[in-house]
Tab-separated table of N, CA and C in Angstrom:
chain	number	residue	atom	x	y	z
A	996	GLN	N	17.379	-22.396	24.558
A	996	GLN	CA	17.067	-22.265	25.170
A	996	GLN	C	16.337	-21.983	25.260
A	997	MET	N	15.084	-21.573	25.080
A	997	MET	CA	14.048	-19.954	24.658
A	997	MET	C	13.464	-20.814	26.516
A	998	GLN	N	13.668	-19.504	27.259
A	998	GLN	CA	12.444	-19.167	28.267
A	998	GLN	C	11.037	-17.963	27.975
A	999	LEU	N	10.107	-18.901	28.234
A	999	LEU	CA	8.747	-17.998	27.819
A	999	LEU	C	7.460	-18.099	28.780
A	1000	ALA	N	7.117	-15.793	29.115
A	1000	ALA	CA	6.282	-15.673	30.643
A	1000	ALA	C	5.136	-15.484	29.668
A	1001	GLU	N	4.106	-15.675	30.390
A	1001	GLU	CA	3.107	-14.853	29.939
A	1001	GLU	C	2.968	-14.311	31.380
A	1002	SER	N	2.220	-12.785	30.977
A	1002	SER	CA	1.418	-12.516	32.178
A	1002	SER	C	-0.065	-11.010	31.619
A	1003	GLY	N	-0.868	-11.064	32.582
A	1003	GLY	CA	-1.588	-9.914	31.395
A	1003	GLY	C	-2.828	-10.249	32.019
A	1004	GLY	N	-3.315	-11.729	32.307
A	1004	GLY	CA	-4.630	-12.844	33.071
A	1004	GLY	C	-5.031	-12.040	33.939
A	1005	ASP	N	-6.374	-11.892	33.881
A	1005	ASP	CA	-7.454	-11.634	34.481
A	1005	ASP	C	-8.898	-11.483	34.149
A	1006	SER	N	-10.327	-10.987	35.597
A	1006	SER	CA	-10.485	-11.199	35.471
A	1006	SER	C	-10.933	-9.408	35.257
A	1007	VAL	N	-12.783	-10.670	34.212
A	1007	VAL	CA	-13.202	-9.341	33.931
A	1007	VAL	C	-14.126	-9.025	32.825
A	1008	GLN	N	-14.840	-8.932	33.404
A	1008	GLN	CA	-16.047	-9.145	32.536
A	1008	GLN	C	-17.025	-8.833	31.124
A	1009	ALA	N	-17.802	-9.043	30.815
A	1009	ALA	CA	-18.349	-10.257	29.201
A	1009	ALA	C	-18.488	-8.389	28.854
A	1010	GLY	N	-17.120	-8.338	27.170
A	1010	GLY	CA	-17.196	-6.998	26.908
A	1010	GLY	C	-15.934	-5.580	26.619
A	1011	GLY	N	-14.893	-6.941	28.541
A	1011	GLY	CA	-14.565	-6.481	28.347
A	1011	GLY	C	-13.292	-6.328	27.817
A	1012	SER	N	-11.805	-6.141	27.518
A	1012	SER	CA	-10.645	-6.419	26.620
A	1012	SER	C	-9.733	-6.987	27.988
A	1013	LEU	N	-8.723	-7.102	28.003
A	1013	LEU	CA	-7.306	-8.375	28.162
A	1013	LEU	C	-5.952	-7.414	26.724
A	1014	ARG	N	-4.764	-7.783	27.636
A	1014	ARG	CA	-3.711	-7.991	26.888
A	1014	ARG	C	-2.935	-8.848	27.178
A	1015	LEU	N	-2.172	-9.986	26.697
A	1015	LEU	CA	-1.467	-11.048	27.179
A	1015	LEU	C	0.312	-10.420	26.644
A	1016	SER	N	0.970	-10.826	27.648
A	1016	SER	CA	1.963	-10.617	27.048
A	1016	SER	C	2.743	-11.685	27.212
A	1017	CYS	N	4.136	-12.147	26.285
A	1017	CYS	CA	4.828	-13.706	26.619
A	1017	CYS	C	6.109	-12.782	26.371
A	1018	VAL	N	6.771	-12.892	27.765
A	1018	VAL	CA	8.181	-12.334	27.319
A	1018	VAL	C	9.187	-13.296	26.749
A	1019	THR	N	9.841	-13.209	25.935
A	1019	THR	CA	10.304	-14.020	25.646
A	1019	THR	C	11.672	-14.232	26.335
A	1020	SER	N	13.159	-14.968	26.074
A	1020	SER	CA	14.502	-15.056	26.962
A	1020	SER	C	15.403	-15.158	26.015
A	1021	GLY	N	15.152	-14.908	24.209
A	1021	GLY	CA	15.708	-15.144	23.294
A	1021	GLY	C	15.053	-14.188	22.150
A	1022	ASP	N	15.529	-13.963	20.912
A	1022	ASP	CA	15.209	-13.625	19.856
A	1022	ASP	C	13.777	-13.891	19.623
A	1023	ILE	N	13.549	-12.772	19.557
A	1023	ILE	CA	12.044	-13.325	18.780
A	1023	ILE	C	12.565	-13.593	17.331
A	1024	TYR	N	12.808	-14.091	16.645
A	1024	TYR	CA	12.580	-14.768	15.129
A	1024	TYR	C	11.454	-13.524	14.208
A	1025	THR	N	11.784	-13.683	12.962
A	1025	THR	CA	11.240	-12.536	12.413
A	1025	THR	C	10.180	-14.444	11.411
A	1026	LYS	N	11.226	-14.991	11.310
A	1026	LYS	CA	9.971	-16.185	10.496
A	1026	LYS	C	9.956	-16.936	11.079
A	1027	PHE	N	10.745	-17.363	12.819
A	1027	PHE	CA	9.704	-18.526	13.184
A	1027	PHE	C	8.464	-18.301	13.895
A	1028	CYS	N	7.194	-19.710	14.042
A	1028	CYS	CA	6.138	-19.375	14.461
A	1028	CYS	C	6.129	-19.326	16.108
A	1029	MET	N	5.820	-17.935	16.978
A	1029	MET	CA	5.024	-18.185	17.811
A	1029	MET	C	3.180	-18.191	17.611
A	1030	GLY	N	3.159	-18.223	19.563
A	1030	GLY	CA	1.054	-18.499	19.227
A	1030	GLY	C	1.128	-18.555	20.546
A	1031	TRP	N	-0.253	-18.100	20.747
A	1031	TRP	CA	-1.177	-18.513	21.604
A	1031	TRP	C	-1.991	-19.438	21.865
A	1032	PHE	N	-2.318	-19.757	22.805
A	1032	PHE	CA	-2.703	-21.831	23.001
A	1032	PHE	C	-4.110	-21.319	24.266
A	1033	ARG	N	-4.688	-21.536	24.810
A	1033	ARG	CA	-5.798	-21.455	25.578
A	1033	ARG	C	-6.221	-22.917	25.860
A	1034	GLN	N	-6.427	-23.216	27.485
A	1034	GLN	CA	-6.804	-24.243	27.828
A	1034	GLN	C	-8.373	-23.920	28.640
A	1035	ALA	N	-9.607	-24.868	28.999
A	1035	ALA	CA	-10.467	-24.363	29.882
A	1035	ALA	C	-10.516	-25.776	30.675
A	1036	PRO	N	-10.880	-25.577	31.842
A	1036	PRO	CA	-10.733	-26.784	32.342
A	1036	PRO	C	-11.851	-27.674	31.862
A	1037	GLY	N	-10.973	-29.462	31.413
A	1037	GLY	CA	-12.489	-30.111	30.764
A	1037	GLY	C	-12.192	-30.359	29.593
A	1038	LYS	N	-11.528	-29.304	29.042
A	1038	LYS	CA	-10.884	-29.202	27.872
A	1038	LYS	C	-9.976	-29.466	26.867
A	1039	GLU	N	-9.605	-29.714	25.721
A	1039	GLU	CA	-7.946	-30.036	25.215
A	1039	GLU	C	-7.548	-28.593	25.050
A	1040	ARG	N	-6.607	-28.291	25.102
A	1040	ARG	CA	-6.123	-27.104	24.705
A	1040	ARG	C	-6.037	-26.902	23.117
A	1041	GLU	N	-6.204	-25.120	22.894
A	1041	GLU	CA	-6.580	-25.066	21.250
A	1041	GLU	C	-5.903	-24.107	21.335
A	1042	GLU	N	-5.137	-23.848	19.841
A	1042	GLU	CA	-4.564	-23.177	19.485
A	1042	GLU	C	-5.627	-21.322	19.044
A	1043	ILE	N	-5.116	-20.360	19.265
A	1043	ILE	CA	-5.651	-19.539	19.303
A	1043	ILE	C	-5.515	-18.251	18.156
A	1044	ALA	N	-3.885	-18.482	18.050
A	1044	ALA	CA	-3.728	-17.409	17.182
A	1044	ALA	C	-2.415	-17.700	17.323
A	1045	VAL	N	-1.088	-18.085	15.964
A	1045	VAL	CA	-0.635	-18.280	15.699
A	1045	VAL	C	0.141	-17.112	13.713
A	1046	ILE	N	1.434	-16.852	14.252
A	1046	ILE	CA	2.449	-15.562	13.319
A	1046	ILE	C	4.011	-16.365	12.633
A	1047	ASP	N	4.239	-15.951	11.727
A	1047	ASP	CA	5.038	-16.057	11.928
A	1047	ASP	C	5.809	-15.768	10.686
A	1048	ALA	N	6.791	-15.404	9.645
A	1048	ALA	CA	6.900	-14.642	8.425
A	1048	ALA	C	6.389	-14.772	7.328
A	1049	ASP	N	5.565	-15.644	7.377
A	1049	ASP	CA	4.671	-16.585	6.315
A	1049	ASP	C	2.673	-16.343	6.415
A	1050	ILE	N	2.830	-16.356	7.320
A	1050	ILE	CA	0.868	-15.809	7.922
A	1050	ILE	C	1.563	-15.887	9.435
A	1051	THR	N	-0.363	-15.162	9.040
A	1051	THR	CA	-1.146	-15.231	10.517
A	1051	THR	C	-2.254	-15.668	10.715
A	1052	ARG	N	-2.512	-16.774	11.564
A	1052	ARG	CA	-4.232	-17.149	11.290
A	1052	ARG	C	-4.545	-16.926	12.858
A	1053	TYR	N	-5.734	-17.127	12.629
A	1053	TYR	CA	-6.918	-17.305	14.064
A	1053	TYR	C	-7.314	-18.170	14.317
A	1054	ARG	N	-7.996	-18.930	15.868
A	1054	ARG	CA	-9.003	-19.539	15.276
A	1054	ARG	C	-10.130	-18.807	15.015
A	1055	ASP	N	-11.340	-19.023	14.064
A	1055	ASP	CA	-12.085	-18.888	13.924
A	1055	ASP	C	-12.822	-17.594	15.351
A	1056	SER	N	-13.160	-18.154	16.529
A	1056	SER	CA	-13.851	-17.989	17.656
A	1056	SER	C	-14.320	-16.998	18.001
A	1057	VAL	N	-12.250	-16.687	18.026
A	1057	VAL	CA	-11.642	-15.245	17.780
A	1057	VAL	C	-11.231	-14.326	16.709
A	1058	LYS	N	-11.299	-14.434	15.547
A	1058	LYS	CA	-11.133	-13.250	14.535
A	1058	LYS	C	-12.489	-12.120	14.538
A	1059	GLY	N	-11.619	-11.038	14.301
A	1059	GLY	CA	-12.360	-10.088	14.397
A	1059	GLY	C	-12.241	-9.036	15.916
A	1060	ARG	N	-11.915	-10.220	16.782
A	1060	ARG	CA	-11.417	-9.738	17.931
A	1060	ARG	C	-10.381	-9.747	19.094
A	1061	PHE	N	-9.310	-10.581	18.093
A	1061	PHE	CA	-8.609	-10.846	19.198
A	1061	PHE	C	-7.678	-10.686	17.888
A	1062	VAL	N	-5.679	-9.821	18.419
A	1062	VAL	CA	-4.671	-9.793	17.858
A	1062	VAL	C	-3.603	-10.110	18.065
A	1063	ILE	N	-2.395	-10.975	17.251
A	1063	ILE	CA	-1.663	-11.563	17.533
A	1063	ILE	C	-0.301	-10.335	17.324
A	1064	PHE	N	0.761	-9.958	18.410
A	1064	PHE	CA	1.085	-9.125	17.092
A	1064	PHE	C	3.010	-9.009	18.254
A	1065	LYS	N	3.742	-8.686	17.756
A	1065	LYS	CA	5.320	-9.039	18.479
A	1065	LYS	C	6.193	-7.865	17.973
A	1066	ASP	N	6.375	-7.251	19.430
A	1066	ASP	CA	7.583	-6.085	19.842
A	1066	ASP	C	9.366	-7.109	19.014
A	1067	TYR	N	9.555	-6.813	18.645
A	1067	TYR	CA	11.081	-7.596	18.006
A	1067	TYR	C	12.168	-7.143	18.799
A	1068	ARG	N	11.688	-5.143	19.732
A	1068	ARG	CA	12.914	-5.336	20.606
A	1068	ARG	C	11.944	-4.617	21.626
A	1069	LYS	N	11.691	-4.837	21.975
A	1069	LYS	CA	10.764	-6.301	23.752
A	1069	LYS	C	11.154	-7.096	23.448
A	1070	LYS	N	11.187	-7.823	22.366
A	1070	LYS	CA	11.006	-9.995	22.083
A	1070	LYS	C	9.950	-9.759	23.621
A	1071	ILE	N	8.276	-8.981	23.018
A	1071	ILE	CA	7.738	-9.805	23.011
A	1071	ILE	C	6.127	-10.034	22.090
A	1072	LEU	N	5.533	-11.036	22.913
A	1072	LEU	CA	4.935	-11.072	21.988
A	1072	LEU	C	2.734	-11.081	23.136
A	1073	TYR	N	2.333	-10.676	21.942
A	1073	TYR	CA	0.960	-10.045	22.768
A	1073	TYR	C	0.115	-10.878	21.871
A	1074	LEU	N	-0.748	-10.762	22.715
A	1074	LEU	CA	-2.077	-11.218	22.516
A	1074	LEU	C	-3.701	-9.744	23.440
A	1075	GLN	N	-3.938	-8.799	22.114
A	1075	GLN	CA	-5.686	-8.148	22.377
A	1075	GLN	C	-6.200	-8.783	22.339
A	1076	MET	N	-7.588	-8.883	23.560
A	1076	MET	CA	-8.135	-9.367	23.178
A	1076	MET	C	-9.053	-8.599	23.726
A	1077	ASN	N	-10.403	-8.607	23.441
A	1077	ASN	CA	-11.185	-7.229	22.812
A	1077	ASN	C	-12.734	-7.382	22.802
A	1078	GLY	N	-13.649	-7.698	23.118
A	1078	GLY	CA	-15.303	-8.335	22.770
A	1078	GLY	C	-14.568	-9.388	24.008
A	1079	LEU	N	-14.466	-9.790	24.918
A	1079	LEU	CA	-14.811	-10.701	25.752
A	1079	LEU	C	-15.496	-11.302	25.463
A	1080	LYS	N	-15.618	-12.624	26.198
A	1080	LYS	CA	-16.644	-13.710	25.279
A	1080	LYS	C	-16.777	-14.792	27.254
A	1081	SER	N	-17.568	-15.045	28.181
A	1081	SER	CA	-17.330	-16.013	28.980
A	1081	SER	C	-16.717	-17.709	28.252
A	1082	ASP	N	-17.091	-17.311	27.553
A	1082	ASP	CA	-16.486	-18.818	26.179
A	1082	ASP	C	-14.664	-18.500	26.204
A	1083	ASP	N	-14.559	-17.416	26.425
A	1083	ASP	CA	-12.946	-16.823	26.278
A	1083	ASP	C	-12.175	-17.582	27.595
A	1084	THR	N	-13.331	-18.062	28.509
A	1084	THR	CA	-12.565	-18.464	30.025
A	1084	THR	C	-11.589	-19.863	29.897
A	1085	ALA	N	-10.143	-19.161	30.037
A	1085	ALA	CA	-9.668	-20.178	29.784
A	1085	ALA	C	-8.314	-20.173	31.120
A	1086	MET	N	-7.022	-20.787	30.756
A	1086	MET	CA	-5.562	-20.541	30.549
A	1086	MET	C	-4.558	-20.282	29.345
A	1087	TYR	N	-4.652	-19.448	29.316
A	1087	TYR	CA	-3.300	-19.036	28.507
A	1087	TYR	C	-2.182	-18.767	28.340
A	1088	PHE	N	-1.768	-19.786	26.850
A	1088	PHE	CA	-0.619	-20.222	26.764
A	1088	PHE	C	0.042	-19.380	25.508
A	1089	CYS	N	1.462	-18.765	26.065
A	1089	CYS	CA	2.536	-18.476	24.520
A	1089	CYS	C	3.417	-19.550	24.545
A	1090	ALA	N	3.413	-20.181	23.670
A	1090	ALA	CA	4.519	-20.874	23.389
A	1090	ALA	C	5.074	-20.108	21.574
A	1091	ALA	N	6.561	-20.732	21.424
A	1091	ALA	CA	7.602	-20.635	20.530
A	1091	ALA	C	8.476	-22.341	19.808
A	1092	SER	N	8.464	-21.578	18.203
A	1092	SER	CA	8.395	-22.669	17.358
A	1092	SER	C	10.034	-22.241	16.821
A	1093	ARG	N	10.803	-23.003	16.715
A	1093	ARG	CA	11.554	-23.600	15.691
A	1093	ARG	C	12.659	-23.701	14.523
A	1094	THR	N	10.835	-23.035	14.119
A	1094	THR	CA	10.361	-23.351	12.147
A	1094	THR	C	8.725	-22.858	11.980
A	1095	TYR	N	8.425	-23.119	11.156
A	1095	TYR	CA	7.329	-22.082	10.549
A	1095	TYR	C	6.090	-22.626	11.040
A	1096	CYS	N	4.885	-21.856	10.992
A	1096	CYS	CA	3.392	-22.911	11.285
A	1096	CYS	C	3.497	-23.261	11.027
A	1097	ALA	N	3.204	-23.958	9.478
A	1097	ALA	CA	3.137	-24.904	8.740
A	1097	ALA	C	2.706	-26.047	9.714
A	1098	SER	N	4.262	-26.373	10.274
A	1098	SER	CA	4.692	-28.007	10.938
A	1098	SER	C	3.965	-27.864	11.667
A	1099	GLY	N	3.137	-27.199	13.262
A	1099	GLY	CA	2.419	-27.710	13.635
A	1099	GLY	C	2.591	-27.549	14.708
A	1100	GLN	N	4.782	-27.835	14.621
A	1100	GLN	CA	5.312	-28.171	16.190
A	1100	GLN	C	5.879	-26.496	16.525
A	1101	PHE	N	5.466	-26.602	18.606
A	1101	PHE	CA	6.018	-25.462	18.620
A	1101	PHE	C	6.363	-26.518	20.591
A	1102	ASP	N	7.863	-25.587	19.853
A	1102	ASP	CA	8.994	-26.594	20.945
A	1102	ASP	C	9.063	-26.151	22.677
A	1103	TYR	N	7.811	-24.364	23.074
A	1103	TYR	CA	9.089	-23.752	23.608
A	1103	TYR	C	7.447	-24.025	24.470
A	1104	TRP	N	7.349	-23.674	25.707
A	1104	TRP	CA	5.619	-23.489	25.695
A	1104	TRP	C	6.345	-22.669	27.385
A	1105	GLY	N	5.045	-21.451	27.475
A	1105	GLY	CA	5.132	-20.717	28.877
A	1105	GLY	C	3.586	-22.060	30.041
A	1106	GLN	N	4.232	-20.906	31.357
A	1106	GLN	CA	3.805	-21.809	32.226
A	1106	GLN	C	1.445	-21.157	31.974
A	1107	GLY	N	1.820	-20.760	31.342
A	1107	GLY	CA	0.623	-19.402	31.454
A	1107	GLY	C	-0.370	-18.340	32.171
A	1108	THR	N	-1.322	-17.954	32.136
A	1108	THR	CA	-2.151	-17.350	32.928
A	1108	THR	C	-3.504	-16.874	32.886
A	1109	GLN	N	-3.814	-16.951	34.006
A	1109	GLN	CA	-5.215	-17.263	33.802
A	1109	GLN	C	-6.044	-16.658	33.276
A	1110	VAL	N	-6.947	-15.883	32.683
A	1110	VAL	CA	-7.775	-14.851	32.195
A	1110	VAL	C	-9.993	-15.167	32.183
A	1111	THR	N	-10.769	-15.314	32.894
A	1111	THR	CA	-11.752	-15.496	33.227
A	1111	THR	C	-12.498	-14.324	33.070
A	1112	VAL	N	-13.800	-14.760	32.410
A	1112	VAL	CA	-14.538	-13.735	31.888
A	1112	VAL	C	-16.442	-14.524	32.173
A	1113	SER	N	-16.469	-12.993	33.001
A	1113	SER	CA	-17.797	-13.008	33.740
A	1113	SER	C	-19.224	-12.273	32.824
A	1114	LEU	N	-19.740	-13.057	33.454
A	1114	LEU	CA	-21.593	-12.241	32.637
A	1114	LEU	C	-21.732	-11.059	33.346
């Protein structure tokens, strides 16, 4: 059973940057999928970025601004967010899968960290 714990959320002004971290209790397997999701009030949860041995995929609205990457030694998944916009305001969650990103299946979820972007 893998446990995930996000941190790094904060309140920032538009145009600012944040780095979210997701500490895992187990090994971050190179081949299996991990990702970041977000959910704003009144909206459905949406995929932001996912990564496995085959692909790195970003939601169109964050391409060129967000970067997902792993530190295998520290067992941490990161999301570097630059050029933040008010539309990025949401609770951000990390997730891990026991298979590849192509499956769309995620088995483990963190509790979330809040990102608020003001104009």
